[in-house]
CSV table of C-alpha atoms and ligand atoms in Angstrom, one decimal:
chain,number,residue,atom,x,y,z
A,24,MET,CA,-81.6,-58.0,-197.0
A,25,SER,CA,-78.0,-58.6,-196.5
A,26,GLU,CA,-76.8,-62.1,-195.8
A,27,LYS,CA,-75.1,-62.6,-192.4
A,28,LEU,CA,-71.4,-63.3,-193.0
A,29,GLN,CA,-69.9,-66.3,-191.4
A,30,ALA,CA,-66.7,-68.2,-191.4
A,31,PRO,CA,-66.9,-71.1,-193.8
A,32,ARG,CA,-68.2,-74.4,-192.4
A,33,GLY,CA,-65.4,-76.3,-190.6
A,34,THR,CA,-63.2,-73.2,-190.1
A,35,GLN,CA,-62.8,-71.2,-187.0
A,36,ASP,CA,-61.8,-67.7,-185.9
A,37,LEU,CA,-59.1,-68.0,-183.3
A,38,MET,CA,-59.1,-65.5,-180.5
A,39,GLY,CA,-58.5,-65.1,-176.8
A,40,ASP,CA,-57.6,-68.2,-174.9
A,41,GLU,CA,-58.0,-70.4,-177.9
A,42,TYR,CA,-55.4,-68.3,-179.8
A,43,ARG,CA,-53.1,-68.4,-176.8
A,44,ALA,CA,-53.4,-72.2,-176.6
A,45,HIS,CA,-52.4,-72.5,-180.2
A,46,ALA,CA,-49.5,-70.1,-179.7
A,47,HIS,CA,-48.4,-71.9,-176.6
A,48,ILE,CA,-48.3,-75.3,-178.3
A,49,THR,CA,-46.4,-73.9,-181.2
A,50,ALA,CA,-43.9,-72.1,-178.9
A,51,VAL,CA,-43.3,-75.2,-176.9
A,52,ALA,CA,-42.9,-77.4,-179.9
A,53,ASN,CA,-40.5,-74.9,-181.6
A,54,GLN,CA,-38.4,-74.5,-178.6
A,55,ILE,CA,-38.0,-78.3,-178.0
A,56,ALA,CA,-37.5,-79.2,-181.7
A,57,GLU,CA,-34.7,-76.7,-181.8
A,58,THR,CA,-32.9,-78.6,-179.1
A,59,TYR,CA,-33.1,-81.7,-181.3
A,60,GLY,CA,-31.5,-79.8,-184.2
A,61,TYR,CA,-34.6,-79.0,-186.3
A,62,GLU,CA,-34.6,-76.1,-188.7
A,63,PRO,CA,-37.8,-74.2,-189.4
A,64,ILE,CA,-39.2,-74.1,-192.9
A,65,ALA,CA,-42.3,-72.7,-194.4
A,66,THR,CA,-43.6,-74.0,-197.7
A,67,PRO,CA,-46.5,-72.6,-199.7
A,68,ILE,CA,-50.0,-73.3,-198.5
A,69,PHE,CA,-51.0,-74.4,-202.0
A,70,GLU,CA,-49.0,-76.7,-204.3
A,71,SER,CA,-49.5,-78.3,-207.7
A,72,THR,CA,-52.1,-81.0,-207.2
A,73,SER,CA,-49.6,-83.6,-208.4
A,74,VAL,CA,-47.4,-83.0,-205.3
A,75,PHE,CA,-50.1,-84.6,-203.2
A,76,LYS,CA,-51.8,-86.9,-205.7
A,77,ARG,CA,-48.6,-88.8,-206.5
A,78,THR,CA,-47.4,-89.1,-202.9
A,79,ILE,CA,-50.3,-89.5,-200.6
A,80,GLY,CA,-52.0,-92.0,-203.0
A,81,GLU,CA,-55.1,-92.1,-205.1
A,82,THR,CA,-56.9,-94.6,-202.7
A,83,SER,CA,-56.3,-92.5,-199.6
A,84,ASP,CA,-59.2,-90.6,-198.0
A,85,ILE,CA,-57.2,-87.4,-198.4
A,86,VAL,CA,-56.8,-87.6,-202.2
A,87,GLY,CA,-60.0,-89.5,-202.8
A,88,LYS,CA,-62.4,-87.1,-201.1
A,89,GLU,CA,-60.8,-84.5,-198.9
A,90,MET,CA,-58.7,-82.2,-201.0
A,91,TYR,CA,-59.5,-78.6,-201.9
A,92,THR,CA,-58.4,-78.7,-205.5
A,93,PHE,CA,-59.0,-75.8,-207.9
A,94,GLN,CA,-57.8,-74.3,-211.1
A,95,ASP,CA,-56.4,-70.8,-210.8
A,96,ARG,CA,-57.0,-68.1,-213.4
A,97,GLY,CA,-54.0,-69.2,-215.4
A,98,GLY,CA,-55.4,-72.8,-215.6
A,99,ASP,CA,-52.9,-74.3,-213.1
A,100,ASP,CA,-54.1,-77.3,-211.2
A,101,LEU,CA,-53.6,-76.5,-207.5
A,102,THR,CA,-54.5,-77.9,-204.1
A,103,LEU,CA,-54.6,-76.3,-200.7
A,104,ARG,CA,-52.1,-78.5,-198.7
A,105,PRO,CA,-53.9,-81.3,-196.8
A,106,GLU,CA,-50.7,-82.1,-194.9
A,107,GLY,CA,-47.1,-80.9,-194.7
A,108,THR,CA,-44.7,-83.7,-195.6
A,109,ALA,CA,-45.2,-83.8,-199.4
A,110,GLY,CA,-44.6,-80.0,-199.6
A,111,ALA,CA,-41.5,-80.3,-197.4
A,112,ILE,CA,-40.0,-83.0,-199.5
A,113,ARG,CA,-40.9,-81.1,-202.6
A,114,ALA,CA,-39.1,-78.1,-201.2
A,115,VAL,CA,-36.0,-80.1,-200.5
A,116,ILE,CA,-35.9,-81.4,-204.1
A,117,SER,CA,-36.8,-77.9,-205.7
A,118,ASN,CA,-34.0,-76.2,-203.7
A,119,GLY,CA,-31.4,-78.8,-204.6
A,120,LEU,CA,-30.9,-80.0,-201.0
A,121,THR,CA,-31.0,-83.7,-201.7
A,122,GLN,CA,-27.2,-84.0,-201.2
A,123,ASN,CA,-27.2,-82.0,-197.9
A,124,MET,CA,-28.3,-85.0,-195.8
A,125,PRO,CA,-29.1,-85.4,-193.0
A,126,LEU,CA,-31.7,-82.7,-192.9
A,127,LYS,CA,-34.0,-82.0,-190.0
A,128,LEU,CA,-37.0,-79.8,-190.9
A,129,MET,CA,-39.9,-78.5,-188.9
A,130,TYR,CA,-43.0,-76.6,-190.0
A,131,THR,CA,-46.2,-75.2,-188.7
A,132,GLY,CA,-49.3,-73.9,-190.3
A,133,PRO,CA,-52.8,-74.4,-191.6
A,134,MET,CA,-53.8,-77.6,-193.5
A,135,PHE,CA,-57.1,-78.1,-195.4
A,136,ARG,CA,-59.2,-81.1,-195.8
A,137,TYR,CA,-62.9,-81.4,-196.8
A,138,GLU,CA,-64.2,-83.4,-193.9
A,139,ARG,CA,-67.3,-83.6,-191.8
A,140,PRO,CA,-66.6,-81.0,-189.1
A,141,GLN,CA,-66.8,-82.2,-185.5
A,142,LEU,CA,-64.9,-81.8,-182.3
A,143,GLY,CA,-61.2,-81.9,-183.2
A,144,ARG,CA,-61.9,-82.3,-186.9
A,145,ARG,CA,-62.0,-79.1,-189.0
A,146,ARG,CA,-61.7,-78.2,-192.6
A,147,GLN,CA,-59.0,-75.8,-191.9
A,148,PHE,CA,-56.8,-77.1,-189.0
A,149,HIS,CA,-53.2,-76.5,-187.9
A,150,GLN,CA,-50.3,-78.9,-187.7
A,151,ILE,CA,-46.8,-78.8,-186.4
A,152,GLY,CA,-44.7,-81.4,-188.2
A,153,VAL,CA,-41.1,-82.6,-188.2
A,154,GLU,CA,-39.2,-84.5,-190.9
A,155,CYS,CA,-35.8,-86.1,-190.4
A,156,LEU,CA,-34.3,-87.0,-193.8
A,157,GLY,CA,-31.3,-89.1,-194.8
A,158,VAL,CA,-30.8,-91.4,-191.8
A,159,SER,CA,-32.0,-95.0,-191.8
A,160,HIS,CA,-30.8,-95.8,-188.3
A,161,PRO,CA,-33.7,-97.1,-186.1
A,162,TYR,CA,-32.7,-94.7,-183.4
A,163,VAL,CA,-33.8,-91.8,-185.5
A,164,ASP,CA,-37.3,-93.3,-185.2
A,165,VAL,CA,-36.7,-93.3,-181.5
A,166,GLU,CA,-35.4,-89.8,-181.4
A,167,THR,CA,-38.3,-88.5,-183.5
A,168,ILE,CA,-40.8,-90.2,-181.2
A,169,ALA,CA,-38.9,-88.9,-178.1
A,170,LEU,CA,-39.2,-85.4,-179.5
A,171,GLY,CA,-43.0,-85.8,-179.8
A,172,TYR,CA,-43.2,-87.3,-176.3
A,173,GLN,CA,-41.2,-84.4,-174.8
A,174,ILE,CA,-43.5,-81.9,-176.4
A,175,LEU,CA,-46.6,-83.6,-175.0
A,176,LYS,CA,-45.0,-84.0,-171.6
A,177,THR,CA,-44.0,-80.3,-171.5
A,178,LEU,CA,-47.6,-79.5,-172.4
A,179,GLY,CA,-48.6,-81.5,-169.3
A,180,LEU,CA,-50.2,-84.3,-171.3
A,181,ALA,CA,-47.9,-87.2,-170.7
A,182,ASP,CA,-50.5,-89.1,-168.6
A,183,ARG,CA,-53.4,-88.4,-171.0
A,184,VAL,CA,-51.9,-89.9,-174.1
A,185,VAL,CA,-50.7,-93.4,-175.0
A,186,LEU,CA,-48.1,-94.1,-177.6
A,187,GLU,CA,-49.1,-96.8,-180.0
A,188,ILE,CA,-46.5,-98.2,-182.3
A,189,ASN,CA,-46.3,-100.8,-185.0
A,190,THR,CA,-44.1,-101.8,-187.9
A,191,ILE,CA,-45.4,-102.1,-191.5
A,192,GLY,CA,-42.1,-103.7,-192.5
A,193,ASP,CA,-39.9,-103.2,-195.6
A,194,THR,CA,-41.1,-103.5,-199.2
A,195,GLU,CA,-40.6,-107.3,-199.2
A,196,SER,CA,-42.7,-107.8,-196.0
A,197,ARG,CA,-45.4,-105.5,-197.2
A,198,GLN,CA,-45.7,-107.3,-200.5
A,199,ALA,CA,-46.1,-110.6,-198.7
A,200,TYR,CA,-48.7,-109.2,-196.4
A,201,ARG,CA,-50.4,-107.4,-199.2
A,202,GLN,CA,-51.0,-110.7,-200.9
A,203,ALA,CA,-52.2,-112.3,-197.7
A,204,LEU,CA,-54.8,-109.5,-197.3
A,205,ILE,CA,-55.9,-109.9,-200.9
A,206,ASN,CA,-56.4,-113.6,-200.3
A,207,TYR,CA,-58.3,-113.0,-197.1
A,208,PHE,CA,-60.6,-110.2,-198.3
A,209,THR,CA,-61.4,-111.3,-201.8
A,210,PRO,CA,-63.9,-114.0,-200.9
A,211,MET,CA,-65.8,-111.4,-198.7
A,212,LYS,CA,-65.4,-108.6,-201.2
A,213,ASP,CA,-69.2,-107.9,-201.4
A,214,LYS,CA,-69.4,-107.3,-197.7
A,215,LEU,CA,-66.6,-104.6,-197.8
A,216,SER,CA,-67.5,-100.9,-198.0
A,217,HIS,CA,-67.4,-99.4,-201.5
A,218,ASP,CA,-64.2,-97.6,-200.6
A,219,SER,CA,-62.5,-100.8,-199.3
A,220,GLN,CA,-63.5,-102.7,-202.4
A,221,ASP,CA,-61.7,-100.1,-204.3
A,222,ARG,CA,-58.7,-100.4,-202.0
A,223,LEU,CA,-58.6,-104.2,-202.3
A,224,MET,CA,-56.5,-104.4,-205.4
A,225,ARG,CA,-54.9,-101.0,-205.2
A,226,ASN,CA,-53.8,-100.8,-201.6
A,227,PRO,CA,-55.4,-103.5,-199.4
A,228,LEU,CA,-53.4,-102.3,-196.3
A,229,ARG,CA,-55.7,-99.3,-196.3
A,230,ILE,CA,-58.6,-101.5,-195.5
A,231,LEU,CA,-57.1,-102.0,-192.0
A,232,ASP,CA,-57.3,-98.2,-191.6
A,233,SER,CA,-61.0,-98.0,-192.6
A,234,LYS,CA,-63.4,-96.2,-190.4
A,235,ASP,CA,-66.4,-98.1,-191.8
A,236,GLU,CA,-68.0,-100.2,-189.0
A,237,GLY,CA,-68.7,-103.1,-191.4
A,238,ASP,CA,-65.1,-103.1,-192.5
A,239,ARG,CA,-63.9,-103.0,-189.0
A,240,VAL,CA,-65.7,-106.3,-188.2
A,241,LEU,CA,-64.1,-108.0,-191.1
A,242,VAL,CA,-60.7,-106.6,-190.3
A,243,LYS,CA,-60.8,-108.2,-186.9
A,244,ASP,CA,-59.9,-111.7,-188.2
A,245,ALA,CA,-57.6,-110.5,-191.0
A,246,PRO,CA,-54.1,-112.0,-191.2
A,247,GLN,CA,-51.6,-110.4,-188.8
A,248,PHE,CA,-48.8,-108.3,-190.2
A,249,GLU,CA,-46.5,-109.9,-187.6
A,250,ASP,CA,-46.6,-113.2,-189.4
A,251,TYR,CA,-45.3,-111.7,-192.7
A,252,LEU,CA,-42.4,-109.6,-191.5
A,253,ASN,CA,-39.0,-110.7,-192.6
A,254,GLU,CA,-36.0,-110.8,-190.3
A,255,LEU,CA,-34.7,-107.3,-191.3
A,256,SER,CA,-38.1,-105.8,-190.5
A,257,LYS,CA,-38.4,-107.6,-187.2
A,258,SER,CA,-34.9,-106.6,-186.1
A,259,PHE,CA,-35.5,-103.0,-187.1
A,260,PHE,CA,-38.6,-102.8,-185.0
A,261,ALA,CA,-37.0,-104.6,-182.1
A,262,GLU,CA,-34.3,-101.9,-182.1
A,263,VAL,CA,-36.9,-99.2,-182.0
A,264,CYS,CA,-38.5,-100.8,-179.1
A,265,VAL,CA,-35.2,-101.2,-177.2
A,266,GLY,CA,-34.5,-97.5,-177.8
A,267,LEU,CA,-37.9,-96.5,-176.4
A,268,ASP,CA,-37.4,-98.7,-173.4
A,269,SER,CA,-34.0,-97.2,-172.7
A,270,LEU,CA,-35.6,-93.8,-172.6
A,271,ASN,CA,-38.5,-95.0,-170.5
A,272,ILE,CA,-41.0,-93.9,-173.0
A,273,PRO,CA,-44.1,-96.1,-172.4
A,274,TYR,CA,-45.8,-97.6,-175.5
A,275,GLN,CA,-48.2,-100.2,-176.6
A,276,ILE,CA,-47.7,-102.3,-179.7
A,277,ASN,CA,-50.8,-102.0,-181.9
A,278,ARG,CA,-50.6,-104.5,-184.7
A,279,ARG,CA,-53.5,-102.9,-186.5
A,280,LEU,CA,-51.9,-99.5,-186.7
A,281,VAL,CA,-51.1,-98.6,-190.3
A,282,ARG,CA,-50.7,-95.1,-191.6
A,283,GLY,CA,-53.2,-93.9,-194.1
A,284,LEU,CA,-50.6,-92.7,-196.5
A,285,ASP,CA,-48.9,-94.6,-199.3
A,286,TYR,CA,-45.3,-93.7,-198.6
A,287,TYR,CA,-44.7,-95.2,-195.1
A,288,ASN,CA,-42.5,-98.2,-194.2
A,289,HIS,CA,-41.2,-99.8,-191.0
A,290,THR,CA,-42.2,-97.7,-187.9
A,291,ALA,CA,-45.7,-96.3,-187.6
A,292,PHE,CA,-46.8,-94.5,-184.4
A,293,GLU,CA,-49.5,-92.5,-182.9
A,294,PHE,CA,-50.1,-90.7,-179.6
A,295,VAL,CA,-53.7,-91.2,-178.8
A,296,THR,CA,-56.0,-89.9,-176.1
A,297,THR,CA,-59.4,-91.1,-175.0
A,298,ASP,CA,-60.4,-87.5,-174.1
A,299,LEU,CA,-61.5,-86.3,-177.4
A,300,GLY,CA,-64.1,-89.0,-178.5
A,301,ALA,CA,-63.5,-90.4,-182.0
A,302,GLN,CA,-60.8,-87.8,-182.7
A,303,GLY,CA,-58.3,-89.5,-180.4
A,304,THR,CA,-55.0,-89.2,-182.4
A,305,VAL,CA,-53.1,-86.1,-181.4
A,306,LEU,CA,-49.8,-86.8,-183.0
A,307,ALA,CA,-49.1,-89.3,-185.8
A,308,GLY,CA,-46.1,-90.3,-187.9
A,309,GLY,CA,-43.7,-92.9,-189.1
A,310,ARG,CA,-40.9,-93.8,-191.4
A,311,TYR,CA,-41.2,-93.0,-195.1
A,312,ASP,CA,-38.1,-94.1,-196.9
A,313,GLY,CA,-39.9,-94.4,-200.2
A,314,LEU,CA,-41.2,-90.8,-200.5
A,315,MET,CA,-38.3,-88.9,-201.8
A,316,SER,CA,-37.6,-91.2,-204.7
A,317,GLN,CA,-41.3,-91.4,-205.4
A,318,MET,CA,-41.2,-87.6,-205.9
A,319,GLY,CA,-38.3,-87.8,-208.3
A,320,GLY,CA,-35.4,-87.3,-205.8
A,321,PRO,CA,-32.7,-89.8,-204.9
A,322,GLU,CA,-33.5,-92.7,-202.5
A,323,THR,CA,-33.5,-91.0,-199.1
A,324,ALA,CA,-34.6,-92.3,-195.7
A,325,GLY,CA,-37.1,-90.3,-193.8
A,326,VAL,CA,-39.0,-90.2,-190.5
A,327,GLY,CA,-41.5,-87.6,-189.4
A,328,TRP,CA,-44.7,-86.9,-187.6
A,329,ALA,CA,-47.4,-84.2,-187.4
A,330,LEU,CA,-49.4,-83.1,-184.5
A,331,GLY,CA,-52.9,-81.6,-184.6
A,332,ILE,CA,-52.8,-78.2,-182.8
A,333,GLU,CA,-56.7,-78.0,-182.5
A,334,ARG,CA,-56.8,-81.4,-180.7
A,335,LEU,CA,-54.1,-80.5,-178.3
A,336,ALA,CA,-55.6,-77.1,-177.7
A,337,LEU,CA,-58.8,-78.8,-176.5
A,338,MET,CA,-56.7,-80.6,-173.9
A,339,ILE,CA,-54.6,-77.8,-172.4
A,340,THR,CA,-55.2,-74.6,-170.4
A,341,PRO,CA,-53.1,-71.9,-172.0
A,342,PRO,CA,-50.7,-70.0,-169.6
A,343,GLN,CA,-52.2,-66.6,-168.8
A,344,GLN,CA,-50.4,-63.3,-169.6
A,345,THR,CA,-47.4,-63.2,-167.4
A,346,SER,CA,-47.1,-59.4,-167.1
A,347,ARG,CA,-50.3,-57.5,-166.5
A,348,PRO,CA,-50.7,-54.1,-168.0
A,349,VAL,CA,-50.7,-50.8,-166.2
A,350,ALA,CA,-53.9,-48.8,-166.9
A,351,LEU,CA,-53.6,-45.0,-167.1
A,352,VAL,CA,-56.8,-43.3,-165.9
A,353,PRO,CA,-56.9,-39.6,-166.6
A,354,VAL,CA,-59.3,-37.8,-164.3
A,355,GLY,CA,-60.6,-34.9,-166.3
A,356,ASP,CA,-59.3,-33.6,-169.7
A,357,THR,CA,-56.2,-31.8,-168.5
A,358,ALA,CA,-54.5,-34.9,-167.3
A,359,PHE,CA,-55.0,-36.8,-170.6
A,360,ALA,CA,-51.8,-35.6,-172.2
A,361,SER,CA,-49.6,-36.6,-169.2
A,362,CYS,CA,-51.3,-40.0,-169.0
A,363,PHE,CA,-50.8,-40.6,-172.7
A,364,ASP,CA,-47.1,-39.7,-172.4
A,365,LEU,CA,-46.7,-42.0,-169.4
A,366,ALA,CA,-48.3,-44.9,-171.2
A,367,MET,CA,-45.9,-44.4,-174.1
A,368,ALA,CA,-42.9,-44.0,-171.7
A,369,LEU,CA,-43.9,-47.3,-169.9
A,370,ARG,CA,-44.1,-49.1,-173.3
A,371,GLN,CA,-40.6,-47.8,-174.2
A,372,GLN,CA,-39.4,-49.6,-171.1
A,373,GLY,CA,-41.1,-52.8,-172.0
A,374,ILE,CA,-44.0,-52.4,-169.5
A,375,ALA,CA,-47.4,-53.1,-171.0
A,376,SER,CA,-49.8,-50.2,-170.5
A,377,ASP,CA,-53.1,-49.0,-171.7
A,378,ILE,CA,-55.0,-45.7,-171.7
A,379,ALA,CA,-58.8,-45.4,-171.8
A,380,TYR,CA,-59.7,-42.6,-174.2
A,381,SER,CA,-63.1,-41.9,-173.0
A,382,GLY,CA,-65.7,-42.2,-170.2
A,383,ASN,CA,-65.8,-41.2,-166.6
A,384,VAL,CA,-63.4,-42.6,-164.0
A,385,GLY,CA,-65.8,-45.5,-163.3
A,386,LYS,CA,-66.0,-46.5,-166.9
A,387,ARG,CA,-62.2,-46.3,-167.3
A,388,LEU,CA,-61.6,-48.4,-164.2
A,389,LYS,CA,-64.0,-51.0,-165.6
A,390,ARG,CA,-61.9,-51.1,-168.7
A,391,ALA,CA,-58.8,-51.6,-166.6
A,392,ASN,CA,-60.4,-54.7,-165.1
A,393,LYS,CA,-61.5,-55.9,-168.5
A,394,ILE,CA,-58.0,-55.9,-169.9
A,395,ASN,CA,-56.8,-57.6,-166.7
A,396,ALA,CA,-54.6,-54.6,-165.6
A,397,GLY,CA,-52.6,-55.0,-162.4
A,398,TRP,CA,-52.8,-51.4,-161.5
A,399,ALA,CA,-54.7,-48.2,-162.3
A,400,VAL,CA,-52.7,-45.0,-162.2
A,401,MET,CA,-55.1,-42.1,-161.6
A,402,ILE,CA,-54.0,-38.6,-162.4
A,403,GLY,CA,-56.3,-35.6,-162.3
A,404,ASP,CA,-55.8,-31.8,-161.8
A,405,ASP,CA,-54.8,-32.2,-158.1
A,406,GLU,CA,-52.2,-34.9,-158.9
A,407,LEU,CA,-50.8,-32.8,-161.8
A,408,ALA,CA,-50.4,-29.9,-159.4
A,409,SER,CA,-48.8,-32.0,-156.6
A,410,GLY,CA,-46.8,-34.2,-158.9
A,411,VAL,CA,-48.0,-37.3,-157.1
A,412,ALA,CA,-50.3,-39.9,-158.7
A,413,VAL,CA,-52.7,-42.4,-157.1
A,414,VAL,CA,-51.8,-45.9,-157.9
A,415,LYS,CA,-54.4,-48.5,-157.2
A,416,THR,CA,-53.6,-52.2,-157.1
A,417,LEU,CA,-56.6,-53.7,-158.7
A,418,ASP,CA,-56.6,-57.1,-157.1
A,419,SER,CA,-56.6,-55.7,-153.5
A,420,GLY,CA,-58.0,-52.3,-154.0
A,421,GLU,CA,-55.1,-50.9,-152.0
A,422,GLN,CA,-54.1,-47.3,-153.0
A,423,LYS,CA,-50.7,-45.6,-152.8
A,424,ASN,CA,-49.4,-42.2,-153.7
A,425,ILE,CA,-46.4,-42.3,-156.0
A,426,ALA,CA,-44.5,-39.4,-157.4
A,427,ILE,CA,-45.3,-39.1,-161.2
A,428,SER,CA,-41.6,-38.8,-161.8
A,429,ASP,CA,-41.0,-42.2,-160.1
A,430,LEU,CA,-43.8,-44.1,-161.8
A,431,ILE,CA,-41.6,-45.7,-164.4
A,432,SER,CA,-39.0,-47.0,-162.0
A,433,TYR,CA,-41.8,-48.1,-159.6
A,434,PHE,CA,-43.4,-50.3,-162.3
A,435,LYS,CA,-40.1,-51.4,-163.6
A,436,SER,CA,-39.3,-53.1,-160.3
A,437,ASP,CA,-42.9,-54.2,-159.7
A,438,THR,CA,-43.9,-55.8,-163.0
B,508,ATP,P1,-57.8,-89.1,-188.5
B,508,ATP,O1,-57.6,-90.6,-188.4
B,508,ATP,O2,-58.2,-88.5,-187.2
B,508,ATP,O3,-58.6,-88.6,-189.6
B,508,ATP,P2,-55.4,-88.7,-190.0
B,508,ATP,O4,-54.8,-90.0,-190.1
B,508,ATP,O5,-56.2,-88.2,-191.2
B,508,ATP,O6,-56.3,-88.5,-188.7
B,508,ATP,P3,-52.9,-87.3,-190.2
B,508,ATP,O7,-52.9,-87.1,-191.6
B,508,ATP,O8,-51.9,-88.4,-189.6
B,508,ATP,O9,-54.3,-87.6,-189.6
B,508,ATP,O10,-52.5,-86.0,-189.5
B,508,ATP,C1,-51.8,-85.8,-188.2
B,508,ATP,C2,-52.6,-85.2,-187.1
B,508,ATP,O11,-53.3,-84.1,-187.6
B,508,ATP,C3,-53.8,-86.1,-186.6
B,508,ATP,O12,-53.3,-87.0,-185.7
B,508,ATP,C4,-54.7,-85.0,-186.0
B,508,ATP,O13,-54.2,-84.7,-184.7
B,508,ATP,C5,-54.5,-83.9,-186.9
B,508,ATP,N1,-55.6,-83.8,-187.9
B,508,ATP,C6,-55.8,-84.5,-189.0
B,508,ATP,N2,-56.9,-84.1,-189.6
B,508,ATP,C7,-57.5,-83.2,-188.9
B,508,ATP,C8,-58.7,-82.3,-189.0
B,508,ATP,N3,-59.5,-82.4,-190.0
B,508,ATP,N4,-58.9,-81.5,-188.0
B,508,ATP,C9,-58.1,-81.3,-187.0
B,508,ATP,N5,-57.0,-82.0,-186.8
B,508,ATP,C10,-56.7,-83.0,-187.7
B,509,MG,MG1,-58.2,-88.2,-191.6
């Protein structure tokens, strides 16, 4: 007995409206990002494992338990990309672009994480991401957030998302806060989840990001980041807030918001919705001035975000096809060739058309409805003889006679 073939767990075949929703989100994001000066790039879907291990951090969920890592036939240690930033920075370094700052890059494509599949959480999912490199001005953080906001707004989601922002400060502030967290969590170490015990010495900030319920209770009374920020970190964050205010972008400060990855500093932000259950974050990012040098490049400022296309696709209704096709319906065999030629001629003029290859008139009209055709052009022996076709407007059922030689100009003005 042959086994029934299915897409792997956590993956999805995209078709119909779901595909259109993805394409719409991508088109909107591309078009708006271009107005902000972003250049598209595409990096490989797999990279050397070290690209992610070194940057995302050994104690992160991604590196710890979510990566699709394998050895290829040549023995190279490779990983399907779990996110886009590390690969983008690797590309900048590999292509010798580190002196070409500032650089604004955007990418889109599939990402892979071994997670428990649920609504808005897949093992293969799609992100659109932007990275602005080489500018440490706080208004770049503002501009990057504004870009995300404009995309969400254009998708009709401005009222369904909330922007949460926080600062995780500069290195000095983070060191001070790190120590405070170690002092706080160490006496209760046994009550922490296994993962968080591991994080305690390596990266205690991560504990704040833990999804474990028990951890969350302990996190409630943990020291506040605010109390450990130095002046520089505070004023940087204040400027970001002023910039958002000046653009009338609403936000909430969430002092518990930390990004799950190792390379972030200063601004962290997320656009969240309550519409998708636990998978509420639709766009997330922040500043990552430490990343480029961590990967072997020069000290370079960076800000970026990534949005999850699946999660947004669950929230929007994709626009329908704007131009509906013309269905050619040959009535009898002799008219087939003329119908075929007409279909081809319409397409040459940029008018969508379709011809049903088999079946009686009823069946062919059914197909016309199925493909959402606007019109059915019926041509049989009589029509061929008279040179006049019957054009049926499918929504109203109204029929007209149009000279076959006029059909192209008729549809050119009508579609
Ligand atoms: P979460 O807390 O939901 O696991 P994350 O912090 O792991 O998110 P990021 O690495 O910041 O997510 O990725 C940016 C965005 O990509 C997320 O906000 C989300 O919209 C989307 N995303 C992340 N993981 C998945 C997934 N497994 N399936 C679908 N979308 C995802
Ligand atoms: Mg995650």
